[in-house]
Coordinates of C-alpha atoms in Angstrom, one line a residue:
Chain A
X1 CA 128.9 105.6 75.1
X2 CA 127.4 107.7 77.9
X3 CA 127.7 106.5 81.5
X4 CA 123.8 106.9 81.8
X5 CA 123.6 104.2 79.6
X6 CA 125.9 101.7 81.7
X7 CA 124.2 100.1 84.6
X8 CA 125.2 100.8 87.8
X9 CA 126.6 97.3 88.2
X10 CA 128.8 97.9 85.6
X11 CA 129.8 101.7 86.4
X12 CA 130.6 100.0 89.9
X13 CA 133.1 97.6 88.1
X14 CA 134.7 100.5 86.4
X15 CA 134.9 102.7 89.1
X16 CA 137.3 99.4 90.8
X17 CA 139.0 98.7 88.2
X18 CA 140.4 101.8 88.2
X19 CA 138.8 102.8 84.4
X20 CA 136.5 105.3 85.9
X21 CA 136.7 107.5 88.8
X22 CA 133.5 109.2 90.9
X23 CA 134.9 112.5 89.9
X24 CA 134.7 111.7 86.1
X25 CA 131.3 110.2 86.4
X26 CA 130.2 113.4 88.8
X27 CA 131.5 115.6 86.4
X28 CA 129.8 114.2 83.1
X29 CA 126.6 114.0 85.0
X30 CA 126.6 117.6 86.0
X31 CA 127.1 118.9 83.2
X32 CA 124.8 116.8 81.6
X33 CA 121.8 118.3 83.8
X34 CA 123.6 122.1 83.3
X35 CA 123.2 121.7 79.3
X36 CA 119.8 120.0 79.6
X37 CA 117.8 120.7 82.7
X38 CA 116.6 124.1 81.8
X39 CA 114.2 122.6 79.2
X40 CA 113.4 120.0 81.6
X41 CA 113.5 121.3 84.9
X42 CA 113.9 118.0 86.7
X43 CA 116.2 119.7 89.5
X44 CA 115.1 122.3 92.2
X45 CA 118.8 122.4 93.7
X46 CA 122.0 120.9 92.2
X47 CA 124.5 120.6 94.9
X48 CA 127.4 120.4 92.1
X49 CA 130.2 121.3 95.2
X50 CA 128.6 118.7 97.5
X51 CA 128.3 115.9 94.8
X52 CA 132.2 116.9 93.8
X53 CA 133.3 116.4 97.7
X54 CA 131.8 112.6 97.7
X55 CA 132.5 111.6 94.3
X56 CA 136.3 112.5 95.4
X57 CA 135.9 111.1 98.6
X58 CA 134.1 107.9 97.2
X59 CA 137.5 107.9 95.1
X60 CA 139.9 108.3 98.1
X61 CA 138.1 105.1 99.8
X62 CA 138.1 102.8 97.5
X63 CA 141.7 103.3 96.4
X64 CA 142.2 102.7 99.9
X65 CA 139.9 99.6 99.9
X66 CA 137.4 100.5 101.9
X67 CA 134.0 99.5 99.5
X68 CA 130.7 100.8 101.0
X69 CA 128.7 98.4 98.1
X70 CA 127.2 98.5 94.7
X71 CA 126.5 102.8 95.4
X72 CA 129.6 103.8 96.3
X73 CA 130.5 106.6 94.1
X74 CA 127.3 106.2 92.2
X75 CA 125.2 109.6 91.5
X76 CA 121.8 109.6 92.2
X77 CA 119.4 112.6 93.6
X78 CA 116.0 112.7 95.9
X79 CA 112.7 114.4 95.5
X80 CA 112.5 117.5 97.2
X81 CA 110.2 115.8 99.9
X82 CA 113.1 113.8 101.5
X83 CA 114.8 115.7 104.5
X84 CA 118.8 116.7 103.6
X85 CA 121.2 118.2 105.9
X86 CA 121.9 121.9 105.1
X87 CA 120.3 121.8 101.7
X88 CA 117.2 123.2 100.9
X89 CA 114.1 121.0 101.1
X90 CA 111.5 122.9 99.3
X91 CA 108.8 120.1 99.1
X92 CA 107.8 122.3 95.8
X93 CA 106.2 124.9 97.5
X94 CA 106.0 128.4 98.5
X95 CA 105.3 127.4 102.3
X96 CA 108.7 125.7 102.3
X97 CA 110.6 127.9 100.0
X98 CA 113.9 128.7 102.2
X99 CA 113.5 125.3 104.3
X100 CA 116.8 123.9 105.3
X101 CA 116.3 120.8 107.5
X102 CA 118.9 120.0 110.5
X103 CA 118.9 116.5 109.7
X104 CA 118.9 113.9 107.0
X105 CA 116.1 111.5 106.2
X106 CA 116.6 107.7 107.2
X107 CA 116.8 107.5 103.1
X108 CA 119.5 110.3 102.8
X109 CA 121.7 108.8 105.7
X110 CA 121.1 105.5 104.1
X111 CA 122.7 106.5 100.7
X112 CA 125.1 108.8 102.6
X113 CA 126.3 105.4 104.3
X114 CA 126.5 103.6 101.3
X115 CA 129.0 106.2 99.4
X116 CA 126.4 107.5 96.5
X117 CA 126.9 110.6 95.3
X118 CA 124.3 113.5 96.3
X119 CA 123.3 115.5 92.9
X120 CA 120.5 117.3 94.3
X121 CA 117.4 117.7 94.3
X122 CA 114.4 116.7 92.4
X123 CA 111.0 118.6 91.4
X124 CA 108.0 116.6 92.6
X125 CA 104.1 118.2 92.7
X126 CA 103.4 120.6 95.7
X127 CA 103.9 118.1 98.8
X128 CA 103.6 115.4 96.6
X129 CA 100.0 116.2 96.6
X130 CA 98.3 117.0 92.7
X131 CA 99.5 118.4 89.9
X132 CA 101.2 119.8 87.6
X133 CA 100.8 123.1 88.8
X134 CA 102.3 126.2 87.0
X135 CA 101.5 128.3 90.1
X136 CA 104.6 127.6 92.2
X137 CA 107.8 129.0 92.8
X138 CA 109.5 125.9 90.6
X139 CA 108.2 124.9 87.1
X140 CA 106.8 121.4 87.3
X141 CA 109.5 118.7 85.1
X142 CA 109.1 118.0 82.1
X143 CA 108.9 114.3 79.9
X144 CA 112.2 114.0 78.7
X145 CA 110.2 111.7 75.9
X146 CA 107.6 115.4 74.3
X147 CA 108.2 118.3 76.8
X148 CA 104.6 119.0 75.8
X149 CA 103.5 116.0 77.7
X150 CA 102.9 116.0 81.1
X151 CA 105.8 113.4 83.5
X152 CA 103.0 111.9 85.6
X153 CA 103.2 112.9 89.2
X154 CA 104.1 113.4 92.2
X155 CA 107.6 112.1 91.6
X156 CA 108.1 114.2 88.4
X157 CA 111.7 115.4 89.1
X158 CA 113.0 111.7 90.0
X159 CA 111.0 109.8 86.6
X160 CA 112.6 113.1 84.5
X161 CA 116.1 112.9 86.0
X162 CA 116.4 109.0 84.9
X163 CA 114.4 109.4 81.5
X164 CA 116.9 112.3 80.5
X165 CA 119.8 110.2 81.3
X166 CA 121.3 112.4 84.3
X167 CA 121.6 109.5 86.9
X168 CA 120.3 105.9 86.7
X169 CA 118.0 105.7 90.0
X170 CA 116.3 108.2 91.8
X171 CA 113.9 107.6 95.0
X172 CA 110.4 108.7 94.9
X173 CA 107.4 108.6 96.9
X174 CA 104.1 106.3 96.0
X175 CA 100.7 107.6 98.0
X176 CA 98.6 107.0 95.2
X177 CA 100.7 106.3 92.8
X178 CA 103.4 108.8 92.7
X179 CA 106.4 106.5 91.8
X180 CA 104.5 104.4 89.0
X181 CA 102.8 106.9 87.4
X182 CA 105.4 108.8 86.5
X183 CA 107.4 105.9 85.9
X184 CA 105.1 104.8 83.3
X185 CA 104.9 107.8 81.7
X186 CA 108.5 108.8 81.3
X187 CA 109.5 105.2 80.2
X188 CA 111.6 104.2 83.8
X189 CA 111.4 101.1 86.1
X190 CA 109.4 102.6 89.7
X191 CA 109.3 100.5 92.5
X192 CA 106.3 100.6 95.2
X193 CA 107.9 98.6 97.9
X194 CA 105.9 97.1 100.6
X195 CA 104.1 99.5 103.0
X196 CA 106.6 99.3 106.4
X197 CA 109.9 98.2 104.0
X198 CA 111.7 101.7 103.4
X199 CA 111.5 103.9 106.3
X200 CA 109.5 107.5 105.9
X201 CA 111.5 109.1 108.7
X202 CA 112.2 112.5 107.4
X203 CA 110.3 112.6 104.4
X204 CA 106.9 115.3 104.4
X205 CA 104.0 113.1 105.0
X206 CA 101.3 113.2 102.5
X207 CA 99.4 110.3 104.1
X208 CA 100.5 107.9 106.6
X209 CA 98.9 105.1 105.7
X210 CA 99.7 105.6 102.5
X211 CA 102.7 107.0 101.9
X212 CA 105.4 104.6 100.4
X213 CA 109.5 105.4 99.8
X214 CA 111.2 103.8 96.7
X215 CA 113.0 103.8 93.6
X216 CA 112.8 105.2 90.2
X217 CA 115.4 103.5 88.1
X218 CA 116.8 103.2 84.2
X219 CA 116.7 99.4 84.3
X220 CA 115.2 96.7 87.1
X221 CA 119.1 95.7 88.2
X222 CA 119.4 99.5 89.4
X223 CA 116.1 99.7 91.2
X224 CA 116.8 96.8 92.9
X225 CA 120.7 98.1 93.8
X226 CA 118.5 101.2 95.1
X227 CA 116.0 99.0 97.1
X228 CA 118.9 97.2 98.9
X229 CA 120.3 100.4 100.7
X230 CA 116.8 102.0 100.8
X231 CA 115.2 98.9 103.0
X232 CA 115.3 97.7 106.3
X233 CA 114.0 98.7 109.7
X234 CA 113.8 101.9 111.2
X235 CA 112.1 101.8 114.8
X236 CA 111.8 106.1 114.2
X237 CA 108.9 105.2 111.5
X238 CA 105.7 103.5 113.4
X239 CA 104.7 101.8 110.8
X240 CA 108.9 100.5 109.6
X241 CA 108.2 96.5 109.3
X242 CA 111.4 93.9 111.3
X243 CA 111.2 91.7 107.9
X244 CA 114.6 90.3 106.6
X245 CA 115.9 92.5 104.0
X246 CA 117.2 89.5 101.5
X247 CA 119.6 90.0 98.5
X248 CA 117.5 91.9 95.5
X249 CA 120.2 91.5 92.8
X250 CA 120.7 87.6 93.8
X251 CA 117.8 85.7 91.5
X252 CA 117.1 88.5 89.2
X253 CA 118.1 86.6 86.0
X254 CA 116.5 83.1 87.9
X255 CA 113.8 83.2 85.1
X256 CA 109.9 82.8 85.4
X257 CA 109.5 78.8 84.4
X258 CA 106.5 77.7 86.6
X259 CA 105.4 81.6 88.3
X260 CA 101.8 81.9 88.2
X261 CA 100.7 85.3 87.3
X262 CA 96.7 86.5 87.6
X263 CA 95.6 88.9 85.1
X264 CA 91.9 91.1 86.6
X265 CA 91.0 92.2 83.3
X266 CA 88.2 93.7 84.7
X267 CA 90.3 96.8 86.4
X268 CA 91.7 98.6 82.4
X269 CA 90.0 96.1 79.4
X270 CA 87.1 98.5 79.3
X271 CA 88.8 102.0 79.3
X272 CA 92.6 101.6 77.9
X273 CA 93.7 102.7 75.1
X274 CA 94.5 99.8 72.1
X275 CA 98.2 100.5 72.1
X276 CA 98.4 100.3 76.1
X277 CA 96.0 96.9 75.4
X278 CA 98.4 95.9 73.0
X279 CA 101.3 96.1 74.9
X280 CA 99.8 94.1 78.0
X281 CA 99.1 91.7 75.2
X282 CA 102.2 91.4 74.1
X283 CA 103.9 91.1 77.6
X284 CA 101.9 88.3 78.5
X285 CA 102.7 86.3 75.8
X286 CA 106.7 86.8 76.2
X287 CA 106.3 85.7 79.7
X288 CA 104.0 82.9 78.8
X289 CA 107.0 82.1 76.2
X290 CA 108.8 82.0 79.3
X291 CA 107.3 79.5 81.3
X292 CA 105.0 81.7 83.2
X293 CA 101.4 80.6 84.0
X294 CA 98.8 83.1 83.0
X295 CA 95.7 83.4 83.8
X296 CA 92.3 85.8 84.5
X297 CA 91.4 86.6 87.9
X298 CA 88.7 88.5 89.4
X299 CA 89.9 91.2 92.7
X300 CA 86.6 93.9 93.6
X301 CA 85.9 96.7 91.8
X302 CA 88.5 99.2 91.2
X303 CA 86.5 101.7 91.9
X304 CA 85.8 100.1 95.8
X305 CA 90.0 101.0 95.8
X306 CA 89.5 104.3 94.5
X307 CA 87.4 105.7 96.8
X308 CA 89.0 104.0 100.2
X309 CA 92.3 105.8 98.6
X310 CA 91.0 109.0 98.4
X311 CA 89.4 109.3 101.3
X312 CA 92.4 108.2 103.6
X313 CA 94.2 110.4 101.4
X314 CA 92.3 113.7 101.9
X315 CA 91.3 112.5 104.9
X316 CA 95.2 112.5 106.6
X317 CA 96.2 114.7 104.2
X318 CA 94.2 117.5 105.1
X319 CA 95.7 116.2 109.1
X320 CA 99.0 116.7 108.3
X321 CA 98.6 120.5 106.7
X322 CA 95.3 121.5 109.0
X323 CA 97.7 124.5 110.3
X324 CA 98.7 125.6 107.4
X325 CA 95.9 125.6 105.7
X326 CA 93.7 127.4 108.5
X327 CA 96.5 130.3 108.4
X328 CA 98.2 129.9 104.9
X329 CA 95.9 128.5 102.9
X330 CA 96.4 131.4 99.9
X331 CA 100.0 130.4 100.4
X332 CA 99.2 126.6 98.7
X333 CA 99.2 126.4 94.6
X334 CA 95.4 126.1 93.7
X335 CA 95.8 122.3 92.9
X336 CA 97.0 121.4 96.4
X337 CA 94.6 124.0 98.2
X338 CA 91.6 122.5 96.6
X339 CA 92.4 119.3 97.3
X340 CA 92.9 120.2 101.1
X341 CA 89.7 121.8 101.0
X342 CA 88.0 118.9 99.7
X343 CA 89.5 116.9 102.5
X344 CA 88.5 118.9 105.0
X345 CA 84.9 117.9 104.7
X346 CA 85.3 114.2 105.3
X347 CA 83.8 113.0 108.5
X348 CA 85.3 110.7 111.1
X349 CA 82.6 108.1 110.4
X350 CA 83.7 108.3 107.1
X351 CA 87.3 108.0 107.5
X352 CA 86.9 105.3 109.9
X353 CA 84.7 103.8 107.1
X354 CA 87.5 103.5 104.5
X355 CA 89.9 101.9 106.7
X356 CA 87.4 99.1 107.5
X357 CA 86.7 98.7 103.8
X358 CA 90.4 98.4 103.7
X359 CA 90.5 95.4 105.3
X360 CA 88.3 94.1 103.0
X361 CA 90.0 95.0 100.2
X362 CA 93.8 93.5 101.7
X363 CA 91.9 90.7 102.6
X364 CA 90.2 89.8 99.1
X365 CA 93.8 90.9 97.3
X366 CA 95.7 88.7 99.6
X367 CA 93.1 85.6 98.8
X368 CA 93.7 86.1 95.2
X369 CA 97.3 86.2 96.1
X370 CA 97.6 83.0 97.6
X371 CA 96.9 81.0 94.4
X372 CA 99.2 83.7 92.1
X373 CA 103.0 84.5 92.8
X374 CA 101.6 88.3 91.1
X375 CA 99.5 90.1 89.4
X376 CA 99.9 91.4 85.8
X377 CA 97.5 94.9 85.5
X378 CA 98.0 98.1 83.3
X379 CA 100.2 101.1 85.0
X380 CA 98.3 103.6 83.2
X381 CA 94.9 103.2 80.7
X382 CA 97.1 105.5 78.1
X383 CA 100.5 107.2 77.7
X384 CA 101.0 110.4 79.1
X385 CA 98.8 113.2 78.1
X386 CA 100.1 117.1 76.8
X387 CA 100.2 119.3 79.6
X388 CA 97.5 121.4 77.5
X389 CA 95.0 118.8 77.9
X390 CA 94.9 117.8 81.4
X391 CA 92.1 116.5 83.0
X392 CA 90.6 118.2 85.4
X393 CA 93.0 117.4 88.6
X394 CA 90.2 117.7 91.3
X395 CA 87.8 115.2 89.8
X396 CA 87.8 110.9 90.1
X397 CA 88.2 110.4 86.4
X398 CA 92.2 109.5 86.1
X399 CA 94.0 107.1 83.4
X400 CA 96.1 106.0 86.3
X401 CA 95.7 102.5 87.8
X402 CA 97.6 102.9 90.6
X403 CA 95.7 103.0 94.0
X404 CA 94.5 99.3 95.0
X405 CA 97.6 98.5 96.0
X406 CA 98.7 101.6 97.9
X407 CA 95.6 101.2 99.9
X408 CA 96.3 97.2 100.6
X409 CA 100.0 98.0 100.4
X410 CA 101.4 95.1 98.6
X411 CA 104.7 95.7 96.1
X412 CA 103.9 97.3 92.7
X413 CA 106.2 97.7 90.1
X414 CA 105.5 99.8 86.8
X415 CA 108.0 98.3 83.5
X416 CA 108.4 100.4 80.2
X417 CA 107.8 97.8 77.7
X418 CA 107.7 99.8 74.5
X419 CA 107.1 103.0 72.9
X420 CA 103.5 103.8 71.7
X421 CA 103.1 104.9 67.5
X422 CA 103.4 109.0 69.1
X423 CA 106.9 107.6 70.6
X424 CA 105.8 107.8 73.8
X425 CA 106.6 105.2 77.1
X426 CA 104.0 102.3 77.4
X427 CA 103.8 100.2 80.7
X428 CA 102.6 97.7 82.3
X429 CA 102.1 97.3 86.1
X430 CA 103.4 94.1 88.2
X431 CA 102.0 93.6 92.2
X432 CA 103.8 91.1 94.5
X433 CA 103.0 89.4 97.7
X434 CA 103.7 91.6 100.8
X435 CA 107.3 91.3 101.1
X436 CA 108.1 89.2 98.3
X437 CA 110.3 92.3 96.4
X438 CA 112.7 89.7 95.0
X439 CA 110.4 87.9 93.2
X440 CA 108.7 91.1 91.6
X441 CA 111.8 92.3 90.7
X442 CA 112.7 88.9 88.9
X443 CA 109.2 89.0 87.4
X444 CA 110.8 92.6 86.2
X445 CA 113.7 91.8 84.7
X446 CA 111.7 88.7 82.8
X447 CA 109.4 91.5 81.1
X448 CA 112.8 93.8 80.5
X449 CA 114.0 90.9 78.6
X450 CA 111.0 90.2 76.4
X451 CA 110.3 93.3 75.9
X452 CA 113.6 94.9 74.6
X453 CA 112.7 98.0 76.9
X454 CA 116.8 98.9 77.4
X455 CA 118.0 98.3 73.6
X456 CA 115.9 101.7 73.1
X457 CA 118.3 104.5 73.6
X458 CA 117.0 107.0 75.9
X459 CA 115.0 110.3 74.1
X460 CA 117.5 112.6 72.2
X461 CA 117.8 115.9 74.4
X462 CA 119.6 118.7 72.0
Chain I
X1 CA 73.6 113.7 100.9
X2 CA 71.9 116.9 100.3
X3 CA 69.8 116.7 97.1
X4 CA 70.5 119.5 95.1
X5 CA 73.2 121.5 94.1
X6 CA 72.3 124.4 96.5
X7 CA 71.8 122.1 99.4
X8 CA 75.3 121.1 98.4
X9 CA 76.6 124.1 97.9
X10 CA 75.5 125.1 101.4
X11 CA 76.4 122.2 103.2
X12 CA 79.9 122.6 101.5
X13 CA 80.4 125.8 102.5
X14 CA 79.3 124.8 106.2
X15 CA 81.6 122.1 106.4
X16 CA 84.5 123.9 105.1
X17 CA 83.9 127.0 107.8
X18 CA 83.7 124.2 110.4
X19 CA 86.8 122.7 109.4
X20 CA 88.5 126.8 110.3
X21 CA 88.9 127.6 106.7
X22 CA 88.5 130.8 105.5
X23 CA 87.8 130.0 101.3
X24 CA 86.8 132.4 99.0
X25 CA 83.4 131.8 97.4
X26 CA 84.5 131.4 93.9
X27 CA 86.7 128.7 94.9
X28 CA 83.6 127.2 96.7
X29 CA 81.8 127.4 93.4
X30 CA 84.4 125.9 91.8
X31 CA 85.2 123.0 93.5
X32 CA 81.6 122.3 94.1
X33 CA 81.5 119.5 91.6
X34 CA 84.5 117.6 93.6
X35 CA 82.7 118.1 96.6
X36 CA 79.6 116.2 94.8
X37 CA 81.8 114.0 93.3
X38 CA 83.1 112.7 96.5
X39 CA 79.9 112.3 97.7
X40 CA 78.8 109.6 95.1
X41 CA 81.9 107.9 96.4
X42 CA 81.5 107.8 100.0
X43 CA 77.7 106.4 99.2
X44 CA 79.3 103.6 97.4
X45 CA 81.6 103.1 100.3
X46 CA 78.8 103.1 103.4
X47 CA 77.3 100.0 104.5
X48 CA 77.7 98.2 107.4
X49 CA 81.3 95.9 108.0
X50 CA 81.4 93.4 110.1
X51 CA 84.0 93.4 113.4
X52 CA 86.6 91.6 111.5
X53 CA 87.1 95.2 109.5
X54 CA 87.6 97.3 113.1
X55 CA 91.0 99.2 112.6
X56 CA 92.7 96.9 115.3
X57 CA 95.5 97.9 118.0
X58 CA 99.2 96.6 117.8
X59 CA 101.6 95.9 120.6
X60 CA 105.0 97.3 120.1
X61 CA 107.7 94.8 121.3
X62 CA 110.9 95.5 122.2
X63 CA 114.1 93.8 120.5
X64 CA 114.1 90.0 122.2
X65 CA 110.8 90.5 124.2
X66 CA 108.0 87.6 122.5
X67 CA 104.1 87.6 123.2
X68 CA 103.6 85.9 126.1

């Protein structure tokens, strides 16, 4: 059996008993992306000598007893949007190309702290902004699942890297749905935590009121190992929330007996393919065999969502790279560029028009929320799509489900449940109360159980 | 909105110089229908909200320190 497909509980166990070491499990995950990552180009930079020093060190401590936790000697790797110390952070783009940062992120140090072990570094579209884009200095990563089918975006390195079996959680970024999307599409768990719980500091804004850090996991149990040394407070980030941080691992198998769970048809029955239909079908009737309560509720139009996303999006987006773009702009792949363009028309009025529609929006989810412990919604309206028939990345019309909820902020999680008839990853899409991570993640593990999702061995890769 | 794909088009381009981009016209044409597109959505989106929607201030405490 490969380590990829041993949880990270259970890799910790054999790392303390003494049946593994870091070094081994280093080692077979290295060469594991050197025999595979050139036909999925999930990695922008290995650091194969860094990851060697901590898996040895990670070895040295604990045979000295000193256990930094469930990561400690654990491999994982970041999108290239995360600040590292001395490595290159590229954020996929030409403007960034020799970029190495001083510092780590909050996210880095975090793991740092905890004893994982740094791989390297993970493709993502150009600043986390659109994609793919075959006009960069990196190829875009490609679905482990059909490398002719697009990974979802923006955290296409992070949802490759797990699906191909190279590490079992990887952080991403969610601004509009850049941790579930490609979650959904390459068949991993992706967590959207609660806007405020996982500090930004030292990750390349896309938008700031938007812009979410989490994990990208094989299995619910490692997403939540991930959460756990990913959240807390950071006074660094404005917007970092002083919530308690409880224990994500410690109801996770607690069951679903009594959890009420709204379903707002209304948001994918119209547009989603029968196979993704099927499989939200099929979900809600193994958690209703579980005990869960399950019923229709009505949140406003999806399409209010959409647009109040995309206009704080393009709106602080085109903020954030206003300098470049004035001097560089020929310097951006055409995806990003037009999108910045775009953004650069929005008016104040207008801004200042979506964030008051935002309140509206938390407001109506949260009132929906207070009679439901979640919401059950598709992830996606159909698996992912070949990168020959893309649609067109500047216009409105996406599959992806994704925004309500970074524009109200509440937790989102996206579960594999299945594999569609083409043998590609089907999802659904689970939203929390703010803060209430635990009980999405249980919620989580109830739909990993129904639906079988980790008895399906991970795609064969040569 | 401007009512026709010209007016657009011109009122695009205006916007875009005012914002201190220098774009090549092709790429104007081309991402013309975004621009339109966008439109339709911020029509949807503008009406008015009353006060309880104003994007509100927030006092940053320090450690210990309550709201009295």
């Amino acid at each position: 059996m490969s380590p990829a497909d041993v949880s990270i509980r259970e890799l910790g166990s054999a790392l303390r008993s003494g049946q593994l070491s870091s070094a081994e499990l280093t080692r077979h995950a290295l060469e594991r992306i050197d025999n595979l990552d050139g036909g999925i180009h999930a990695f922008i930079t290995v650091t194969a000598e860094r990851a060697m020093t901590d898996a040895r060190r990670a070895d040295e401590e604990l045979r000295a007893g000193r256990d930094r936790g469930p990561m400690h000697g654990i491999p994982y790797a970041l999108k290239d949007i995360y600040d590292t110390a001395g490595i290159l952070t590229t954020c996929h783009s030409k403007l960034l190309v020799d970029n190495v940062p001083d510092t780590d992120s909050e996210v880095a140090s975090r793991f740092q702290h905890a004893g994982a072990v740094l791989l390297g570094k993970l493709a993502t579209n150009e600043f986390a902004y659109g994609g793919p884009s075959f006009d960069l200095p990196f190829p875009p990563a490609l679905n482990p699942w059909n490398t002719e089918h697009f990974t979802g975006g923006s955290s296409a390195g992070s949802a490759a890297a797990v699906a191909a079996g190279y590490l079992r959680m990887a952080p991403g970024s969610d601004t509009g749905g850049s941790i579930r999307g490609p979650a959904a599409w390459c068949g991993t768990v992706g967590l959207k935590p609660t806007f405020g719980l996982v500090s930004r500091v030292g990750v390349y804004p896309l938008a700031w009121s938007l812009d979410h850090c989490g994990p990208l996991a094989r299995s619910v149990e490692d997403a939540a190992i991930g959460l756990q040394v990913m959240a807390g407070h950071d006074g660094r980030d404005p917007s970092s929330a002083s919530s308690a941080v409880p224990d994500y691992c410690a109801d996770l198998d607690a069951g679903v007996r009594g959890m009420r769970i709204g379903v707002p048809r209304h948001f994918f029955e119209a547009g989603a393919d029968p196979e993704v239909l099927r499989a939200i079908r099929e979900t809600l009737e193994g958690l209703r065999d579980s005990g869960a309560v399950i019923s229709d509720v009505t949140l406003p139009d999806f399409s209010l969502y959409a647009a109040c996303c995309r206009v704080l999006l393009m709106g602080e987006g085109f903020s954030v790279h206003r300098e470049n773009a004035v001097a560089r702009l020929g310097d951006y792949g055409a995806t990003t560029a037009g999108r910045l363009v775009i953004g650069a028309t929005l008016s104040a009025a207008d801004y200042l028009g979506a964030l008051r529609l935002r309140r509206e929006l938390v407001d109506a989810t949260n009132a929906v929320l207070r009679d439901y412990d979640a919401l059950l919604t598709a992830t996606t309206l159909q698996t992912a799509p070949r990168l020959d028939d893309i649609a067109n990345p500047m216009g409105t019309a996406s599959p992806l489900q994704l925004t309500p909820f970074n524009v109200t902020g509440h937790p989102a999680i996206s579960m594999p449940v299945g594999l569609s008839s083409a043998g590609l990853p089907l999802a659904v899409q689970l939203v929390g109360r703010p803060f209430d991570e635990a009980g999405l993640l249980k919620l989580g593990r109830q739909v990993e159980k129904v639906s079988g999702w980790l008895d399906i061995p991970l795609p064969s890769l040569g | 909105m401007a009512s026709d794909t010209g007016d657009d088009r011109q009122e695009f381009a205006l916007l875009v110089s005012r914002a201190g981009l220098e774009v090549p016209e092709q790429m104007l044409d081309d991402l013309l229908p975004t621009y339109q597109d966008l439109q339709l959505q911020l029509a949807m989106m503008r009406r008015p909200r009353p006060a309880s929607t104003e994007p509100a201030h927030l006092f940053r405490l320090e450690d210990g320190e309550d709201a009295r």
